[in-house]
Tab-separated table of C-alpha atoms in Angstrom:
chain	number	residue	atom	x	y	z
A	172	UNK	CA	-14.271	2.719	-77.509
A	173	UNK	CA	-11.777	-0.005	-78.442
A	174	UNK	CA	-9.309	1.629	-76.136
A	175	UNK	CA	-8.076	-0.709	-73.415
A	176	UNK	CA	-9.917	0.013	-70.149
A	177	UNK	CA	-6.754	-0.364	-68.115
A	178	UNK	CA	-3.376	1.058	-69.019
A	179	UNK	CA	-1.104	-1.311	-67.166
A	180	UNK	CA	1.941	0.578	-68.392
A	181	UNK	CA	0.764	3.611	-66.428
A	182	UNK	CA	0.240	1.388	-63.406
A	183	UNK	CA	3.703	-0.083	-63.766
A	184	UNK	CA	5.231	3.347	-63.830
A	185	UNK	CA	3.509	4.181	-60.559
A	186	UNK	CA	4.780	0.914	-59.104
A	187	UNK	CA	8.340	1.430	-60.254
A	188	UNK	CA	8.128	-1.545	-62.647
A	189	UNK	CA	7.146	-4.086	-59.993
A	190	UNK	CA	4.998	-6.615	-61.940
A	191	UNK	CA	4.494	-8.932	-58.988
A	192	UNK	CA	2.982	-6.098	-57.023
A	193	UNK	CA	0.881	-5.011	-60.008
A	194	UNK	CA	-0.571	-8.510	-60.345
A	195	UNK	CA	-1.382	-8.557	-56.657
A	196	UNK	CA	-3.119	-5.173	-56.852
A	197	UNK	CA	-5.030	-6.199	-59.982
A	198	UNK	CA	-6.359	-9.246	-58.106
A	199	UNK	CA	-7.373	-7.130	-55.132
A	200	UNK	CA	-9.192	-4.723	-57.418
A	201	UNK	CA	-11.013	-7.410	-59.423
A	202	UNK	CA	-12.003	-9.203	-56.233
A	203	UNK	CA	-13.648	-6.017	-54.954
A	204	UNK	CA	-15.579	-5.095	-58.105
A	205	UNK	CA	-18.830	-7.016	-57.331
A	206	UNK	CA	-18.889	-5.596	-53.803
A	207	UNK	CA	-18.434	-2.068	-55.124
A	208	UNK	CA	-21.188	-2.409	-57.714
A	209	UNK	CA	-23.572	-3.735	-55.038
A	210	UNK	CA	-22.579	-0.932	-52.657
A	211	UNK	CA	-23.208	1.733	-55.300
A	212	UNK	CA	-26.589	0.233	-56.244
A	213	UNK	CA	-27.676	0.020	-52.611
A	214	UNK	CA	-26.663	3.605	-51.945
A	215	UNK	CA	-28.562	4.746	-55.021
A	216	UNK	CA	-31.766	2.947	-54.045
A	217	UNK	CA	-31.682	4.596	-50.608
A	218	UNK	CA	-30.638	7.893	-52.252
A	219	UNK	CA	-27.685	8.153	-49.847
A	220	UNK	CA	-25.854	10.937	-51.637
A	221	UNK	CA	-22.976	11.053	-49.134
A	222	UNK	CA	-22.365	7.334	-49.412
A	223	UNK	CA	-22.393	7.390	-53.224
A	224	UNK	CA	-19.940	10.289	-53.157
A	225	UNK	CA	-17.673	8.404	-50.748
A	226	UNK	CA	-17.764	5.157	-52.726
A	227	UNK	CA	-17.060	6.973	-55.988
A	228	UNK	CA	-14.200	8.887	-54.375
A	229	UNK	CA	-12.542	5.734	-52.985
A	230	UNK	CA	-12.933	3.969	-56.294
A	231	UNK	CA	-11.343	6.913	-58.104
A	232	UNK	CA	-8.157	6.570	-56.037
A	233	UNK	CA	-7.735	2.853	-56.604
A	234	UNK	CA	-8.607	3.108	-60.304
A	235	UNK	CA	-5.949	5.792	-60.723
A	236	UNK	CA	-3.287	3.500	-59.278
A	237	UNK	CA	-4.147	0.784	-61.823
A	238	UNK	CA	-4.401	3.157	-64.762
A	239	UNK	CA	-8.115	2.352	-65.158
A	240	UNK	CA	-8.793	5.719	-66.715
A	241	UNK	CA	-12.396	4.993	-67.776
A	242	UNK	CA	-13.417	4.018	-64.233
A	243	UNK	CA	-11.475	6.947	-62.840
A	244	UNK	CA	-13.298	9.419	-65.088
A	245	UNK	CA	-16.751	7.895	-64.461
A	246	UNK	CA	-16.131	7.851	-60.707
A	247	UNK	CA	-15.022	11.482	-60.766
A	248	UNK	CA	-18.123	12.530	-62.713
A	249	UNK	CA	-20.354	10.711	-60.230
A	250	UNK	CA	-18.503	12.101	-57.205
A	251	UNK	CA	-18.755	15.667	-58.492
A	252	UNK	CA	-22.441	15.297	-59.362
A	253	UNK	CA	-23.166	14.038	-55.851
A	254	UNK	CA	-21.170	16.838	-54.272
A	255	UNK	CA	-22.939	19.475	-56.344
A	256	UNK	CA	-26.302	17.974	-55.249
A	257	UNK	CA	-27.706	18.907	-58.628
A	258	UNK	CA	-30.782	17.196	-59.934
A	259	UNK	CA	-28.500	15.130	-62.133
A	260	UNK	CA	-29.192	11.766	-63.610
A	261	UNK	CA	-27.567	9.819	-60.772
A	262	UNK	CA	-28.870	6.498	-62.035
A	263	UNK	CA	-27.373	7.136	-65.454
A	264	UNK	CA	-24.009	8.108	-63.953
A	265	UNK	CA	-24.038	5.008	-61.779
A	266	UNK	CA	-24.795	2.826	-64.752
A	267	UNK	CA	-21.848	4.390	-66.615
A	268	UNK	CA	-19.554	3.600	-63.732
A	269	UNK	CA	-20.840	0.048	-63.350
A	270	UNK	CA	-20.316	-0.517	-67.075
A	271	UNK	CA	-16.743	0.770	-66.852
A	272	UNK	CA	-16.066	-1.500	-63.907
A	273	UNK	CA	-17.368	-4.488	-65.815
A	274	UNK	CA	-15.127	-3.655	-68.778
A	275	UNK	CA	-12.144	-3.533	-66.434
A	276	UNK	CA	-13.117	-6.825	-64.800
A	277	UNK	CA	-13.471	-8.514	-68.206
A	278	UNK	CA	-10.181	-7.100	-69.444
A	279	UNK	CA	-8.236	-8.134	-66.371
A	280	UNK	CA	-9.803	-11.591	-66.399
A	281	UNK	CA	-8.631	-12.116	-69.996
A	282	UNK	CA	-6.105	-14.987	-69.872
A	283	UNK	CA	-3.803	-13.307	-72.393
A	284	UNK	CA	-3.578	-10.141	-70.268
A	285	UNK	CA	-2.830	-12.178	-67.145
A	286	UNK	CA	-0.367	-14.370	-68.984
A	287	UNK	CA	1.474	-11.283	-70.128
A	288	UNK	CA	1.705	-10.015	-66.550
A	289	UNK	CA	2.805	-13.304	-65.000
A	290	UNK	CA	5.244	-14.139	-67.767
A	291	UNK	CA	7.004	-10.831	-67.566
A	292	UNK	CA	6.683	-10.976	-63.816
A	293	UNK	CA	8.803	-14.114	-63.762
A	294	UNK	CA	11.806	-12.273	-65.104
B	128	UNK	CA	10.861	2.531	-37.345
B	129	UNK	CA	7.151	1.842	-37.213
B	130	UNK	CA	4.515	3.380	-39.510
B	131	UNK	CA	0.743	3.162	-39.190
B	132	UNK	CA	-1.197	3.169	-42.459
B	133	UNK	CA	-4.928	3.850	-42.483
B	134	UNK	CA	-6.889	3.319	-45.680
B	135	UNK	CA	-10.165	1.545	-46.411
B	136	UNK	CA	-9.062	0.690	-49.952
B	137	UNK	CA	-7.295	-2.699	-50.010
B	138	UNK	CA	-5.240	-1.742	-53.075
B	139	UNK	CA	-3.884	1.410	-51.527
B	140	UNK	CA	-3.206	-0.365	-48.240
B	141	UNK	CA	-1.344	-3.137	-50.037
B	142	UNK	CA	0.640	-0.683	-52.154
B	143	UNK	CA	1.648	1.365	-49.118
B	144	UNK	CA	2.432	-1.729	-47.075
B	145	UNK	CA	4.667	-3.255	-49.751
B	146	UNK	CA	6.454	-0.013	-50.522
B	147	UNK	CA	7.177	0.880	-46.903
B	148	UNK	CA	8.260	-2.666	-46.033
B	149	UNK	CA	10.622	-2.633	-49.048
B	150	UNK	CA	12.198	0.511	-47.634
B	151	UNK	CA	12.816	-1.177	-44.303
B	152	UNK	CA	9.953	0.188	-42.224
B	153	UNK	CA	7.780	-1.842	-39.910
B	154	UNK	CA	4.173	-1.405	-41.056
B	155	UNK	CA	0.981	-1.536	-39.043
B	156	UNK	CA	-2.088	-1.503	-41.330
B	157	UNK	CA	-5.555	-0.329	-40.289
B	158	UNK	CA	-8.639	-0.320	-42.515
B	159	UNK	CA	-10.543	2.438	-40.746
B	160	UNK	CA	-10.367	5.483	-38.505
B	161	UNK	CA	-11.579	3.841	-35.290
B	162	UNK	CA	-9.065	1.004	-35.581
B	163	UNK	CA	-6.280	3.540	-36.185
B	164	UNK	CA	-7.409	5.669	-33.234
B	165	UNK	CA	-7.197	2.649	-30.926
B	166	UNK	CA	-3.634	1.951	-32.123
B	167	UNK	CA	-2.535	5.583	-31.797
B	168	UNK	CA	-3.579	5.743	-28.158
B	169	UNK	CA	-1.331	2.857	-27.192
B	170	UNK	CA	1.990	3.472	-25.461
B	171	UNK	CA	3.883	1.705	-28.245
B	172	UNK	CA	2.002	3.579	-30.990
B	173	UNK	CA	3.928	4.264	-34.218
B	174	UNK	CA	5.422	7.745	-34.324
B	175	UNK	CA	4.420	8.278	-37.960
B	176	UNK	CA	1.036	7.640	-39.564
B	177	UNK	CA	-0.167	7.770	-43.176
B	178	UNK	CA	-3.879	8.552	-43.389
B	179	UNK	CA	-6.528	8.380	-46.041
B	180	UNK	CA	-9.151	11.101	-45.738
B	181	UNK	CA	-12.354	9.541	-47.097
B	182	UNK	CA	-13.258	6.470	-45.061
B	183	UNK	CA	-16.526	5.123	-43.663
B	184	UNK	CA	-17.060	5.878	-39.970
B	185	UNK	CA	-14.313	8.005	-38.463
B	186	UNK	CA	-12.686	9.678	-41.466
B	187	UNK	CA	-9.111	10.865	-41.788
B	188	UNK	CA	-9.884	14.486	-41.003
B	189	UNK	CA	-11.713	13.649	-37.768
B	190	UNK	CA	-8.933	11.225	-36.831
B	191	UNK	CA	-6.352	13.936	-37.440
B	192	UNK	CA	-8.207	16.349	-35.118
B	193	UNK	CA	-8.506	13.680	-32.425
B	194	UNK	CA	-4.789	12.907	-32.596
B	195	UNK	CA	-3.935	16.593	-32.234
B	196	UNK	CA	-6.041	16.661	-29.083
B	197	UNK	CA	-4.099	13.787	-27.506
B	198	UNK	CA	-2.414	14.701	-24.243
B	199	UNK	CA	0.713	12.693	-25.077
B	200	UNK	CA	3.946	14.717	-24.948
B	201	UNK	CA	5.057	13.348	-28.316
B	202	UNK	CA	2.373	13.330	-30.953
B	203	UNK	CA	2.705	11.295	-34.132
B	204	UNK	CA	3.732	12.825	-37.447
B	205	UNK	CA	0.716	12.652	-39.750
B	206	UNK	CA	0.809	12.445	-43.535
B	207	UNK	CA	-2.422	12.565	-45.533
B	208	UNK	CA	-2.380	10.399	-48.658
B	209	UNK	CA	-5.695	11.127	-50.328
B	210	UNK	CA	-7.405	11.588	-53.675
B	211	UNK	CA	-8.891	14.863	-52.406
B	212	UNK	CA	-6.819	17.110	-54.591
B	213	UNK	CA	-8.419	20.570	-54.430
B	214	UNK	CA	-6.363	23.344	-52.897
B	215	UNK	CA	-9.118	23.925	-50.336
B	216	UNK	CA	-8.875	20.249	-49.285
B	217	UNK	CA	-5.110	20.500	-48.806
B	218	UNK	CA	-5.516	23.629	-46.697
B	219	UNK	CA	-8.261	22.009	-44.593
B	220	UNK	CA	-6.158	18.869	-44.062
B	221	UNK	CA	-3.079	20.767	-42.945
B	222	UNK	CA	-5.145	23.113	-40.760
B	223	UNK	CA	-6.671	20.086	-39.045
B	224	UNK	CA	-3.175	19.216	-37.857
B	225	UNK	CA	-1.611	17.048	-40.560
B	226	UNK	CA	2.131	17.564	-41.042
B	227	UNK	CA	2.167	16.714	-44.738
B	228	UNK	CA	-0.212	16.053	-47.610
B	229	UNK	CA	0.215	13.837	-50.665
B	230	UNK	CA	-2.347	13.544	-53.460
B	231	UNK	CA	-3.283	10.129	-54.898
B	232	UNK	CA	-2.173	8.498	-57.065
B	233	UNK	CA	1.151	9.142	-55.392
B	234	UNK	CA	4.626	8.735	-56.743
B	235	UNK	CA	6.455	6.153	-54.654
B	236	UNK	CA	9.771	7.965	-54.609
B	237	UNK	CA	8.063	11.153	-53.462
B	238	UNK	CA	6.304	9.252	-50.694
B	239	UNK	CA	9.602	7.732	-49.635
B	240	UNK	CA	11.285	11.134	-49.482
B	241	UNK	CA	8.405	12.633	-47.483
B	242	UNK	CA	8.418	9.761	-45.010
B	243	UNK	CA	12.132	10.405	-44.514
B	244	UNK	CA	11.392	14.081	-43.871
B	245	UNK	CA	8.832	12.968	-41.285
B	246	UNK	CA	11.324	10.852	-39.403
B	247	UNK	CA	13.878	13.645	-39.628
B	248	UNK	CA	11.391	16.019	-37.997
B	249	UNK	CA	10.614	13.485	-35.290
B	250	UNK	CA	14.298	13.048	-34.582
B	251	UNK	CA	14.790	16.814	-34.327
B	252	UNK	CA	11.841	17.038	-31.966
B	253	UNK	CA	13.262	14.261	-29.816
B	254	UNK	CA	16.668	15.983	-29.646
B	255	UNK	CA	15.032	19.289	-28.686
B	256	UNK	CA	12.871	17.613	-26.064
B	257	UNK	CA	15.983	15.994	-24.549
B	258	UNK	CA	17.751	19.371	-24.483
B	259	UNK	CA	14.822	21.047	-22.777
B	260	UNK	CA	14.665	18.265	-20.201
B	261	UNK	CA	18.405	18.579	-19.501
B	262	UNK	CA	18.049	22.331	-19.092
B	263	UNK	CA	15.091	21.961	-16.764
B	264	UNK	CA	17.056	19.540	-14.638
B	265	UNK	CA	20.024	21.920	-14.528
B	266	UNK	CA	17.750	24.799	-13.548
B	267	UNK	CA	16.263	22.769	-10.730
B	268	UNK	CA	19.774	22.142	-9.396
B	269	UNK	CA	20.778	25.824	-9.455
B	270	UNK	CA	19.468	27.414	-6.262
B	271	UNK	CA	17.873	30.768	-6.638
B	272	UNK	CA	19.575	33.862	-5.219
B	273	UNK	CA	17.466	36.810	-6.163
B	274	UNK	CA	14.796	39.181	-4.956
B	275	UNK	CA	14.604	41.462	-1.929
B	276	UNK	CA	16.566	40.150	1.084
B	277	UNK	CA	15.720	41.487	4.584
B	278	UNK	CA	19.034	42.117	6.331
B	279	UNK	CA	19.781	43.412	9.856
B	280	UNK	CA	21.465	46.838	9.661
B	281	UNK	CA	23.676	46.058	12.677
B	282	UNK	CA	24.702	42.413	12.621
B	283	UNK	CA	24.053	41.850	8.885
B	284	UNK	CA	22.047	38.652	9.482
B	285	UNK	CA	19.562	37.828	6.726
B	286	UNK	CA	15.994	36.703	7.389
B	287	UNK	CA	15.141	33.562	5.405
B	288	UNK	CA	11.795	32.366	3.988
B	289	UNK	CA	10.939	30.617	7.228
B	290	UNK	CA	11.517	33.739	9.280
B	291	UNK	CA	14.864	32.663	10.814
B	292	UNK	CA	17.749	35.087	10.994
B	293	UNK	CA	20.839	33.545	9.469
B	294	UNK	CA	24.452	34.618	9.135
B	295	UNK	CA	24.786	36.148	5.691
B	296	UNK	CA	27.258	33.459	4.612
B	297	UNK	CA	24.959	30.640	5.740
B	298	UNK	CA	22.129	32.220	3.791
B	299	UNK	CA	24.126	32.628	0.584
B	300	UNK	CA	25.594	29.131	0.797
B	301	UNK	CA	22.049	27.792	1.155
B	302	UNK	CA	20.735	29.683	-1.840
B	303	UNK	CA	23.542	29.380	-4.354
B	304	UNK	CA	26.521	27.236	-5.257
B	305	UNK	CA	28.901	29.836	-3.716
B	306	UNK	CA	31.002	28.965	-0.652
B	307	UNK	CA	32.901	31.174	1.768
B	308	UNK	CA	36.514	31.111	2.899
B	309	UNK	CA	37.091	33.402	5.852
B	310	UNK	CA	39.866	36.006	6.134
B	311	UNK	CA	40.359	39.531	7.500
B	312	UNK	CA	40.527	42.688	5.420
B	313	UNK	CA	43.190	45.358	6.196
B	314	UNK	CA	40.670	47.871	7.570
B	315	UNK	CA	39.162	45.352	9.979
B	316	UNK	CA	42.630	44.170	10.957
B	317	UNK	CA	43.426	47.751	11.978
B	318	UNK	CA	40.044	48.381	13.573
B	319	UNK	CA	39.494	45.094	15.464
B	320	UNK	CA	42.532	42.813	15.401
B	321	UNK	CA	45.302	45.288	16.192
B	322	UNK	CA	43.515	46.754	19.253
B	323	UNK	CA	42.780	43.227	20.467
B	324	UNK	CA	46.434	42.194	20.073
B	325	UNK	CA	47.505	45.381	21.816
B	326	UNK	CA	45.162	44.599	24.700
B	327	UNK	CA	46.625	41.076	25.013
B	328	UNK	CA	50.185	42.430	25.027
B	329	UNK	CA	49.130	44.923	27.680
B	330	UNK	CA	47.651	42.144	29.812
B	331	UNK	CA	50.815	40.121	29.555
B	332	UNK	CA	52.996	43.112	30.546
B	333	UNK	CA	50.761	43.818	33.534
B	334	UNK	CA	50.899	40.210	34.744
B	335	UNK	CA	54.713	40.133	34.294
B	336	UNK	CA	55.075	43.349	36.279
B	337	UNK	CA	52.759	41.966	38.965
B	338	UNK	CA	54.599	38.649	39.074
B	339	UNK	CA	58.098	40.298	39.125
């Protein structure tokens, strides 16, 4: 579990080594996290299966770009459960995803992680 | 060259925008299907669009179907860039009218190459459309000379579409690019011209005899 929640090296490979762009995308992602968590919770209280599936799917794509593998996996699990319409533990899956998102937010807000990005970005 | 990008995810939109702008394209971003649809109906709409599939409201698949139903002569080249990665999804996307399909997360160099292919296709289409237009214009200039022509068995006049009897040469000149230059064939010279000349000579001899 000590594994880093975001593999920025993976992200950098996708971005062709562009650290400025990576920093910008990280900010966009972090900025959106509270909104996503609220959206997922709202959809789960109204039992809107389609909306949960859509939100999880969108999140999966963005998480993949940033190398946020934990979020990506949790989002995929949730998306597939919603699509299968099984009597799965949706609340539990949602909680898993929310927890992963919070880990990512905390990691990306860590000054040493940001410092590393900006410093190397100033090359 | 202008490209429309449609994605509800800010990260993806930003990534696409930056990448395409770096490669020298003019980018028009839209965050949803309805916004993209409004742009695509304009006269100055981009000729290439990159679409996400899963979006709130009008999704990429529905947008794709709408675009294919447009009555414009030149329809935009559509590339899906989506996290829907199952084979069945790819088939559905292409069947709905997309020209290409890329699975997220996408490799930037692959995207770049596929965008180039898109513009190459559009260029080919434009060249073909120009050719067809040129040919149609040429065809309109060439007058038609074909079908069953009613012709008089005696005088050889031809009856035209408006029921007038025309000299055969007038008719042909009016219905083709051919023109006539008149002469006399040896048979007709013998049959018509020689007797006529003979008659004239005869007349002259008679009048000389009468006068002398």
